[in-house]
Structure formats: C-alpha cells, structure tokens
mmCIF file of C-alpha atoms and ligand atoms in Angstrom:
data_model
loop_
_atom_site.group_PDB
_atom_site.id
_atom_site.type_symbol
_atom_site.label_atom_id
_atom_site.label_comp_id
_atom_site.label_asym_id
_atom_site.label_seq_id
_atom_site.Cartn_x
_atom_site.Cartn_y
_atom_site.Cartn_z
ATOM 1 C CA MET A 24 -0.115 -8.182 -19.917
ATOM 2 C CA ALA A 25 -0.916 -6.294 -16.797
ATOM 3 C CA VAL A 26 -3.027 -8.105 -14.029
ATOM 4 C CA VAL A 27 -6.275 -6.627 -13.850
ATOM 5 C CA PRO A 28 -9.278 -7.318 -11.320
ATOM 6 C CA TYR A 29 -11.553 -7.639 -14.115
ATOM 7 C CA LYS A 30 -10.374 -9.560 -16.407
ATOM 8 C CA ASN A 31 -13.560 -9.426 -19.022
ATOM 9 C CA LYS A 32 -13.871 -5.688 -18.694
ATOM 10 C CA GLN A 33 -12.251 -3.207 -21.007
ATOM 11 C CA GLU A 34 -10.955 -0.414 -18.663
ATOM 12 C CA GLY A 35 -7.299 0.096 -17.852
ATOM 13 C CA LYS A 36 -5.686 -1.392 -14.689
ATOM 14 C CA LYS A 37 -6.457 2.132 -12.832
ATOM 15 C CA GLU A 38 -10.007 2.489 -13.402
ATOM 16 C CA GLN A 39 -10.623 -1.208 -12.650
ATOM 17 C CA VAL A 40 -8.081 -0.849 -9.352
ATOM 18 C CA ALA A 41 -10.264 2.230 -8.125
ATOM 19 C CA GLU A 42 -13.782 0.263 -9.239
ATOM 20 C CA MET A 43 -12.838 -2.533 -7.100
ATOM 21 C CA PHE A 44 -11.920 -0.769 -3.844
ATOM 22 C CA ASN A 45 -14.931 1.239 -4.244
ATOM 23 C CA ASN A 46 -16.705 -1.926 -4.222
ATOM 24 C CA ILE A 47 -15.105 -3.289 -1.074
ATOM 25 C CA SER A 48 -14.291 -0.337 0.768
ATOM 26 C CA LYS A 49 -17.069 -0.861 3.541
ATOM 27 C CA ARG A 50 -15.453 -4.180 4.239
ATOM 28 C CA TYR A 51 -11.948 -3.398 3.805
ATOM 29 C CA ASP A 52 -10.710 -3.053 7.206
ATOM 30 C CA LEU A 53 -12.606 -5.892 8.446
ATOM 31 C CA LEU A 54 -11.007 -8.137 5.875
ATOM 32 C CA ASN A 55 -7.638 -6.810 6.137
ATOM 33 C CA HIS A 56 -7.346 -7.728 9.648
ATOM 34 C CA VAL A 57 -8.988 -10.979 9.591
ATOM 35 C CA LEU A 58 -7.231 -12.298 6.312
ATOM 36 C CA SER A 59 -3.656 -11.459 8.004
ATOM 37 C CA LEU A 60 -4.796 -12.349 11.589
ATOM 38 C CA GLY A 61 -4.063 -8.683 12.301
ATOM 39 C CA ILE A 62 -0.604 -8.921 11.282
ATOM 40 C CA ASP A 63 -0.976 -6.308 8.667
ATOM 41 C CA ILE A 64 -1.153 -3.899 11.948
ATOM 42 C CA ILE A 65 2.049 -5.053 13.267
ATOM 43 C CA TRP A 66 3.883 -4.677 9.696
ATOM 44 C CA ARG A 67 2.570 -1.368 9.294
ATOM 45 C CA LYS A 68 3.949 -0.486 12.722
ATOM 46 C CA LYS A 69 7.323 -1.918 12.013
ATOM 47 C CA ALA A 70 7.471 0.236 8.761
ATOM 48 C CA ILE A 71 6.519 3.509 10.641
ATOM 49 C CA LYS A 72 9.434 2.738 13.413
ATOM 50 C CA LEU A 73 12.071 2.781 10.504
ATOM 51 C CA LEU A 74 11.435 6.638 10.202
ATOM 52 C CA GLN A 75 11.524 7.658 13.768
ATOM 53 C CA LYS A 76 15.173 9.077 13.821
ATOM 54 C CA ASP A 77 14.296 11.134 10.604
ATOM 55 C CA LYS A 78 11.308 12.883 12.365
ATOM 56 C CA PRO A 79 9.622 13.824 9.656
ATOM 57 C CA LYS A 80 7.301 16.747 9.975
ATOM 58 C CA LEU A 81 5.245 16.906 6.515
ATOM 59 C CA ILE A 82 4.564 13.120 5.427
ATOM 60 C CA LEU A 83 2.723 11.927 2.201
ATOM 61 C CA ASP A 84 0.844 8.506 2.559
ATOM 62 C CA ILE A 85 0.356 7.283 -0.904
ATOM 63 C CA ALA A 86 -2.677 4.879 -1.506
ATOM 64 C CA THR A 87 -4.051 5.526 1.781
ATOM 65 C CA GLY A 88 -6.876 4.016 1.405
ATOM 66 C CA THR A 89 -8.975 3.954 4.327
ATOM 67 C CA GLY A 90 -6.198 5.859 6.140
ATOM 68 C CA ASP A 91 -4.606 2.966 8.520
ATOM 69 C CA PHE A 92 -0.909 3.699 7.314
ATOM 70 C CA ALA A 93 -1.182 7.471 7.942
ATOM 71 C CA ILE A 94 -2.751 6.792 11.515
ATOM 72 C CA GLU A 95 0.491 4.552 12.329
ATOM 73 C CA ALA A 96 2.594 7.528 11.245
ATOM 74 C CA LEU A 97 1.058 9.470 13.915
ATOM 75 C CA ALA A 98 3.768 7.866 16.213
ATOM 76 C CA LEU A 99 6.319 10.509 14.442
ATOM 77 C CA ASN A 100 4.697 13.202 16.278
ATOM 78 C CA PRO A 101 4.258 15.199 12.604
ATOM 79 C CA ASP A 102 2.874 18.205 11.997
ATOM 80 C CA LYS A 103 0.670 17.104 8.996
ATOM 81 C CA ILE A 104 0.017 14.151 7.045
ATOM 82 C CA ILE A 105 -1.586 14.113 3.679
ATOM 83 C CA GLY A 106 -3.098 10.934 2.164
ATOM 84 C CA VAL A 107 -3.860 10.432 -1.707
ATOM 85 C CA ASP A 108 -6.045 7.493 -3.181
ATOM 86 C CA ILE A 109 -7.820 7.242 -6.339
ATOM 87 C CA SER A 110 -10.719 5.469 -4.495
ATOM 88 C CA ALA A 111 -13.595 7.799 -3.420
ATOM 89 C CA GLY A 112 -14.935 4.993 -1.281
ATOM 90 C CA MET A 113 -12.025 4.217 0.325
ATOM 91 C CA LEU A 114 -11.268 7.994 1.232
ATOM 92 C CA GLU A 115 -14.927 8.049 1.940
ATOM 93 C CA GLU A 116 -14.312 5.334 4.615
ATOM 94 C CA GLY A 117 -10.874 7.083 5.969
ATOM 95 C CA ARG A 118 -12.434 10.365 6.401
ATOM 96 C CA LYS A 119 -15.157 8.937 8.709
ATOM 97 C CA LYS A 120 -12.688 7.254 10.890
ATOM 98 C CA MET A 121 -10.408 10.566 11.229
ATOM 99 C CA LYS A 122 -13.907 12.147 12.089
ATOM 100 C CA LYS A 123 -14.459 9.563 14.637
ATOM 101 C CA ARG A 124 -11.053 9.866 16.182
ATOM 102 C CA ASN A 125 -10.912 13.673 15.752
ATOM 103 C CA LEU A 126 -7.657 13.291 13.647
ATOM 104 C CA GLU A 127 -8.833 15.709 10.769
ATOM 105 C CA HIS A 128 -6.961 18.534 11.762
ATOM 106 C CA ILE A 129 -3.769 16.552 11.054
ATOM 107 C CA ILE A 130 -4.719 13.916 8.654
ATOM 108 C CA ASP A 131 -5.878 15.212 5.293
ATOM 109 C CA LEU A 132 -7.188 12.694 2.724
ATOM 110 C CA GLN A 133 -7.237 13.679 -0.930
ATOM 111 C CA MET A 134 -8.234 12.315 -4.077
ATOM 112 C CA GLY A 135 -5.022 11.709 -5.766
ATOM 113 C CA ASP A 136 -3.095 9.663 -8.505
ATOM 114 C CA SER A 137 0.270 8.317 -7.676
ATOM 115 C CA GLU A 138 1.309 8.457 -11.047
ATOM 116 C CA LYS A 139 0.423 12.542 -11.395
ATOM 117 C CA LEU A 140 0.641 13.835 -7.932
ATOM 118 C CA LEU A 141 -0.589 17.583 -7.656
ATOM 119 C CA PHE A 142 2.703 18.580 -5.180
ATOM 120 C CA GLU A 143 5.387 20.776 -6.198
ATOM 121 C CA ASP A 144 8.944 19.116 -6.183
ATOM 122 C CA ASN A 145 10.897 18.402 -3.048
ATOM 123 C CA LYS A 146 7.877 19.103 -0.601
ATOM 124 C CA PHE A 147 7.313 16.253 1.739
ATOM 125 C CA ASP A 148 10.182 14.965 4.776
ATOM 126 C CA ALA A 149 8.892 11.273 3.799
ATOM 127 C CA VAL A 150 6.715 9.615 1.607
ATOM 128 C CA ILE A 151 4.672 6.141 2.378
ATOM 129 C CA VAL A 152 2.913 3.574 1.140
ATOM 130 C CA SER A 153 1.572 0.718 2.485
ATOM 131 C CA PHE A 154 0.107 -2.218 0.148
ATOM 132 C CA GLY A 155 -0.350 0.209 -2.542
ATOM 133 C CA VAL A 156 2.577 0.166 -5.042
ATOM 134 C CA ARG A 157 1.538 -3.146 -6.466
ATOM 135 C CA ASN A 158 -1.693 -1.781 -7.618
ATOM 136 C CA PHE A 159 0.093 1.255 -9.555
ATOM 137 C CA GLU A 160 -0.870 0.965 -13.260
ATOM 138 C CA THR A 161 2.999 1.759 -14.209
ATOM 139 C CA LEU A 162 4.743 1.155 -11.031
ATOM 140 C CA GLU A 163 8.156 2.965 -12.170
ATOM 141 C CA LYS A 164 5.608 6.107 -13.026
ATOM 142 C CA GLY A 165 4.464 6.093 -9.630
ATOM 143 C CA ILE A 166 7.832 5.641 -7.881
ATOM 144 C CA ALA A 167 9.305 8.391 -9.677
ATOM 145 C CA ASP A 168 6.670 10.923 -8.875
ATOM 146 C CA MET A 169 7.065 9.611 -5.376
ATOM 147 C CA TYR A 170 10.969 10.721 -5.841
ATOM 148 C CA ARG A 171 9.643 13.698 -7.341
ATOM 149 C CA VAL A 172 7.690 15.171 -4.447
ATOM 150 C CA LEU A 173 10.310 14.138 -1.696
ATOM 151 C CA LYS A 174 12.874 16.454 -0.302
ATOM 152 C CA PRO A 175 16.157 15.742 -0.769
ATOM 153 C CA GLY A 176 17.635 13.593 2.149
ATOM 154 C CA GLY A 177 14.004 12.378 2.704
ATOM 155 C CA LYS A 178 12.988 8.788 2.926
ATOM 156 C CA THR A 179 10.443 6.425 1.648
ATOM 157 C CA VAL A 180 9.213 3.411 3.363
ATOM 158 C CA ILE A 181 7.188 1.217 1.574
ATOM 159 C CA VAL A 182 5.629 -2.066 2.661
ATOM 160 C CA GLU A 183 4.114 -4.612 0.226
ATOM 161 C CA PHE A 184 3.733 -8.336 -0.194
ATOM 162 C CA SER A 185 6.399 -10.289 -1.193
ATOM 163 C CA LYS A 186 6.736 -13.918 -2.085
ATOM 164 C CA PRO A 187 8.194 -16.256 0.385
ATOM 165 C CA LYS A 188 10.830 -18.177 -0.771
ATOM 166 C CA LYS A 189 11.535 -21.173 1.372
ATOM 167 C CA PHE A 190 9.868 -24.655 2.476
ATOM 168 C CA PRO A 191 7.355 -24.905 4.095
ATOM 169 C CA MET A 192 6.286 -20.987 4.310
ATOM 170 C CA LYS A 193 6.244 -20.745 0.484
ATOM 171 C CA GLN A 194 3.728 -23.895 0.169
ATOM 172 C CA GLY A 195 1.619 -23.145 2.878
ATOM 173 C CA TYR A 196 1.196 -19.226 1.742
ATOM 174 C CA ASN A 197 0.455 -20.345 -2.004
ATOM 175 C CA PHE A 198 -2.317 -22.686 -0.380
ATOM 176 C CA TYR A 199 -3.693 -20.194 1.442
ATOM 177 C CA PHE A 200 -3.431 -17.313 -0.910
ATOM 178 C CA LYS A 201 -4.875 -19.219 -3.982
ATOM 179 C CA TYR A 202 -7.798 -21.361 -2.027
ATOM 180 C CA ILE A 203 -8.528 -20.034 1.578
ATOM 181 C CA LEU A 204 -8.184 -15.995 0.888
ATOM 182 C CA PRO A 205 -10.409 -15.931 -2.363
ATOM 183 C CA ARG A 206 -12.972 -17.686 -0.739
ATOM 184 C CA ILE A 207 -13.249 -15.635 2.403
ATOM 185 C CA GLY A 208 -12.900 -12.766 0.244
ATOM 186 C CA LYS A 209 -15.454 -13.196 -2.008
ATOM 187 C CA LEU A 210 -18.050 -14.137 0.732
ATOM 188 C CA VAL A 211 -17.529 -11.271 2.905
ATOM 189 C CA SER A 212 -16.417 -8.358 0.450
ATOM 190 C CA LYS A 213 -19.199 -9.693 -2.425
ATOM 191 C CA ASP A 214 -16.803 -8.867 -4.963
ATOM 192 C CA ASP A 215 -16.071 -12.419 -7.237
ATOM 193 C CA SER A 216 -12.725 -10.827 -8.464
ATOM 194 C CA ALA A 217 -11.139 -8.388 -5.697
ATOM 195 C CA TYR A 218 -9.561 -11.611 -3.702
ATOM 196 C CA THR A 219 -8.296 -13.386 -6.914
ATOM 197 C CA TYR A 220 -6.625 -10.129 -8.061
ATOM 198 C CA LEU A 221 -4.832 -10.018 -4.690
ATOM 199 C CA PRO A 222 -2.694 -13.588 -5.242
ATOM 200 C CA GLU A 223 -2.243 -12.695 -8.763
ATOM 201 C CA SER A 224 -1.051 -9.400 -8.559
ATOM 202 C CA VAL A 225 1.525 -10.312 -5.902
ATOM 203 C CA GLN A 226 2.661 -13.327 -8.135
ATOM 204 C CA ALA A 227 3.342 -10.723 -11.114
ATOM 205 C CA PHE A 228 5.144 -7.783 -8.756
ATOM 206 C CA PRO A 229 8.704 -7.236 -8.956
ATOM 207 C CA ASP A 230 9.927 -8.122 -4.896
ATOM 208 C CA GLY A 231 12.976 -7.979 -3.177
ATOM 209 C CA ASN A 232 15.945 -7.087 -5.108
ATOM 210 C CA ASP A 233 13.990 -6.456 -8.143
ATOM 211 C CA PHE A 234 11.960 -4.015 -6.483
ATOM 212 C CA LEU A 235 15.371 -2.336 -5.625
ATOM 213 C CA GLU A 236 16.136 -2.094 -8.777
ATOM 214 C CA VAL A 237 12.933 0.210 -9.497
ATOM 215 C CA LEU A 238 13.787 2.089 -6.681
ATOM 216 C CA GLU A 239 17.385 2.725 -7.772
ATOM 217 C CA LYS A 240 16.249 3.235 -11.502
ATOM 218 C CA VAL A 241 14.461 6.760 -10.510
ATOM 219 C CA GLY A 242 17.147 7.795 -8.356
ATOM 220 C CA PHE A 243 16.938 6.823 -4.537
ATOM 221 C CA LYS A 244 20.142 5.930 -2.825
ATOM 222 C CA ASN A 245 20.877 3.658 0.033
ATOM 223 C CA THR A 246 17.951 1.176 -0.573
ATOM 224 C CA LYS A 247 17.393 -1.681 1.542
ATOM 225 C CA CYS A 248 14.603 -4.675 2.118
ATOM 226 C CA LYS A 249 13.646 -5.909 5.219
ATOM 227 C CA PRO A 250 11.465 -9.177 4.811
ATOM 228 C CA LEU A 251 8.654 -9.682 7.482
ATOM 229 C CA THR A 252 7.291 -12.849 8.632
ATOM 230 C CA PHE A 253 9.115 -15.397 6.591
ATOM 231 C CA GLY A 254 8.816 -12.836 3.716
ATOM 232 C CA ILE A 255 5.315 -12.440 3.062
ATOM 233 C CA SER A 256 5.497 -9.011 3.071
ATOM 234 C CA SER A 257 8.442 -6.989 2.834
ATOM 235 C CA ILE A 258 9.523 -3.287 3.901
ATOM 236 C CA TYR A 259 11.571 -1.389 1.057
ATOM 237 C CA ILE A 260 13.419 2.193 2.227
ATOM 238 C CA GLY A 261 15.199 4.829 -0.146
ATOM 239 C CA GLU A 262 16.710 8.190 0.298
ATOM 240 C CA LYS A 263 16.540 10.880 -1.796
HETATM 241 C C1 SAM B 572 -4.726 -2.374 -0.629
HETATM 242 S S1 SAM B 572 -5.184 -0.507 -0.355
HETATM 243 C C2 SAM B 572 -4.217 -0.096 0.898
HETATM 244 C C3 SAM B 572 -4.654 1.079 1.430
HETATM 245 C C4 SAM B 572 -3.852 1.176 2.771
HETATM 246 N N1 SAM B 572 -2.584 2.056 2.204
HETATM 247 C C5 SAM B 572 -3.552 0.351 3.805
HETATM 248 O O1 SAM B 572 -2.377 -0.009 4.115
HETATM 249 O O2 SAM B 572 -4.492 -0.144 4.101
HETATM 250 C C6 SAM B 572 -4.312 -0.162 -1.924
HETATM 251 C C7 SAM B 572 -4.952 1.379 -2.316
HETATM 252 O O3 SAM B 572 -4.327 1.902 -3.370
HETATM 253 C C8 SAM B 572 -5.036 2.712 -4.027
HETATM 254 N N2 SAM B 572 -4.256 3.060 -5.369
HETATM 255 C C9 SAM B 572 -4.160 2.103 -6.586
HETATM 256 N N3 SAM B 572 -3.359 2.688 -7.404
HETATM 257 C C10 SAM B 572 -3.369 4.176 -6.899
HETATM 258 C C11 SAM B 572 -2.931 5.008 -7.721
HETATM 259 N N4 SAM B 572 -2.293 4.872 -8.961
HETATM 260 N N5 SAM B 572 -2.778 6.365 -6.802
HETATM 261 C C12 SAM B 572 -3.116 6.394 -5.672
HETATM 262 N N6 SAM B 572 -3.869 5.320 -4.902
HETATM 263 C C13 SAM B 572 -3.888 3.987 -5.689
HETATM 264 C C14 SAM B 572 -6.281 1.976 -4.048
HETATM 265 O O4 SAM B 572 -7.509 2.656 -4.658
HETATM 266 C C15 SAM B 572 -6.676 1.306 -2.459
HETATM 267 O O5 SAM B 572 -7.058 2.063 -1.872
#
C-alpha cells in the first residue's frame, strides 16, 4: 500500500502530497534548513556540480517546490531553467523568491505533474530533481516521463533521502527521524502529518541499487549512486 501523508483521507497520494505541501509551503524553507542543519544546501550544490562538464543550457527541475534546486542550477550558467510542481502553495513561495532575487527571466516556475509532463520529447539538456521522486504517486511513470523529455546524451541528476546502513549512523538517524524530526516539524509547520510522512516515505522508498534499477528499467544508461553524509541522502545519475 502507498505511504500517504493523511492516512484517514480518501484521496490518492498525489492529491494528498499536493495538499500537504500547500499546508507547509510557508514554513518549508525554514524547516528544511533547521531540520537538516543546513546540510540540504550542501547536498544540492554537490549534485549540481556533477553537471558542470555537460554545460546544459535548458534545464528542467521536477518537483521544484520553492525553487532551491533550480537556484543552485544557476551555477551551470544555463539559458533557462523551468521548474514544475503540483503544489500551488510551494510554487507561490518559489515565485516570490525569484521575484525578490530578480531571477524571473531565467527561472520559470510552472504547475506541472512529473507523471504527465506537458513538454515534447527530447527537449531538455538536463532533468534534475531534489527530494521529489519519493513523493511521486507512481515512481516508474514519473521517471519514464523524465527520460522522455530529456535529449539523447542528456543527464538526469536526482537527490533523495536514503537509508544509512551502518552503525551508529543507522541507529542515530532512525532515532532522529522517528522521534525528533516529527515533533519539531509538527510544532513549526502546524501540520500533524507532514513530518511523520517524511520518515515513513523514506523507509518505503527504493534507495541505492534498487533505485538504479528503476532508472535502468525506463532506459537510463551509465547509472551511478553517490551516497552523501553516511548515506542519509544519495545522488543518482543517469544518461539518455
Ligand atoms: C520535499 S519538496 C522538494 C522541493 C525542492 N525540490 C527542494 O529541494 O527543496 C517535494 C516537492 O515535490 C512536489 N511533487 C510531488 N509529487 C509531484 C509530482 N508528481 N509532480 C511534480 N511535483 C511533485 C511536491 O509538491 C513538493 O513541492
């Protein structure tokens, strides 16, 4: 059964995920940086560096949220970055951020579903996702559509939480994710479920080689996984 944010509601995962992110959008950036002690920023930067040699000019940032991964991708000096997300609330916060930083001409945030992208085949030089794929309703469908819109020879770079395997990180991480993070998350975001959904969805998500198998199944080649910070997160790379 799919892990969903609000277990007693009838809607599917996609509607629930959009609702949850709408609920927490105003506090999302703050919570991200507090709960990860700022490490999330370093993870996104590391992931973007992996595209430096490719010099992608047109980039698609899937599940862009408030646009932080798109902003990091500016380091690649692209002509345009399009960010898509299913949460109107997250996009609204993202657009405010772009306006404040005068980035609207280069970062375009649009409503869009990873599983039904409204772009033609072979359009983008790179397709990137940070902390988004875990939330897809149908993972393989989302990854397959990312593959479809990527140009042949283009790369995808995906950052997602993973499960540390070794003592003592595994135990420490489980304790933090299960007992500390949901309490702080609930207090600050005022959403009872969002930060219990986070550890549950990470637990249910196929990480490491299991995720590489999904990438390969839809056609990605030369796939690699690079664990970050004892395996708390991982970067996945694939080529079309
Ligand atoms: C944890 S946030 C990540 C936001 C941003 N990428 C970051 O690194 O901060 C996950 C985002 O995925 C979006 N999302 C979930 N499923 C999606 C889908 N099928 N298509 C597009 N966006 C989706 C959510 O609305 C949410 O904004």
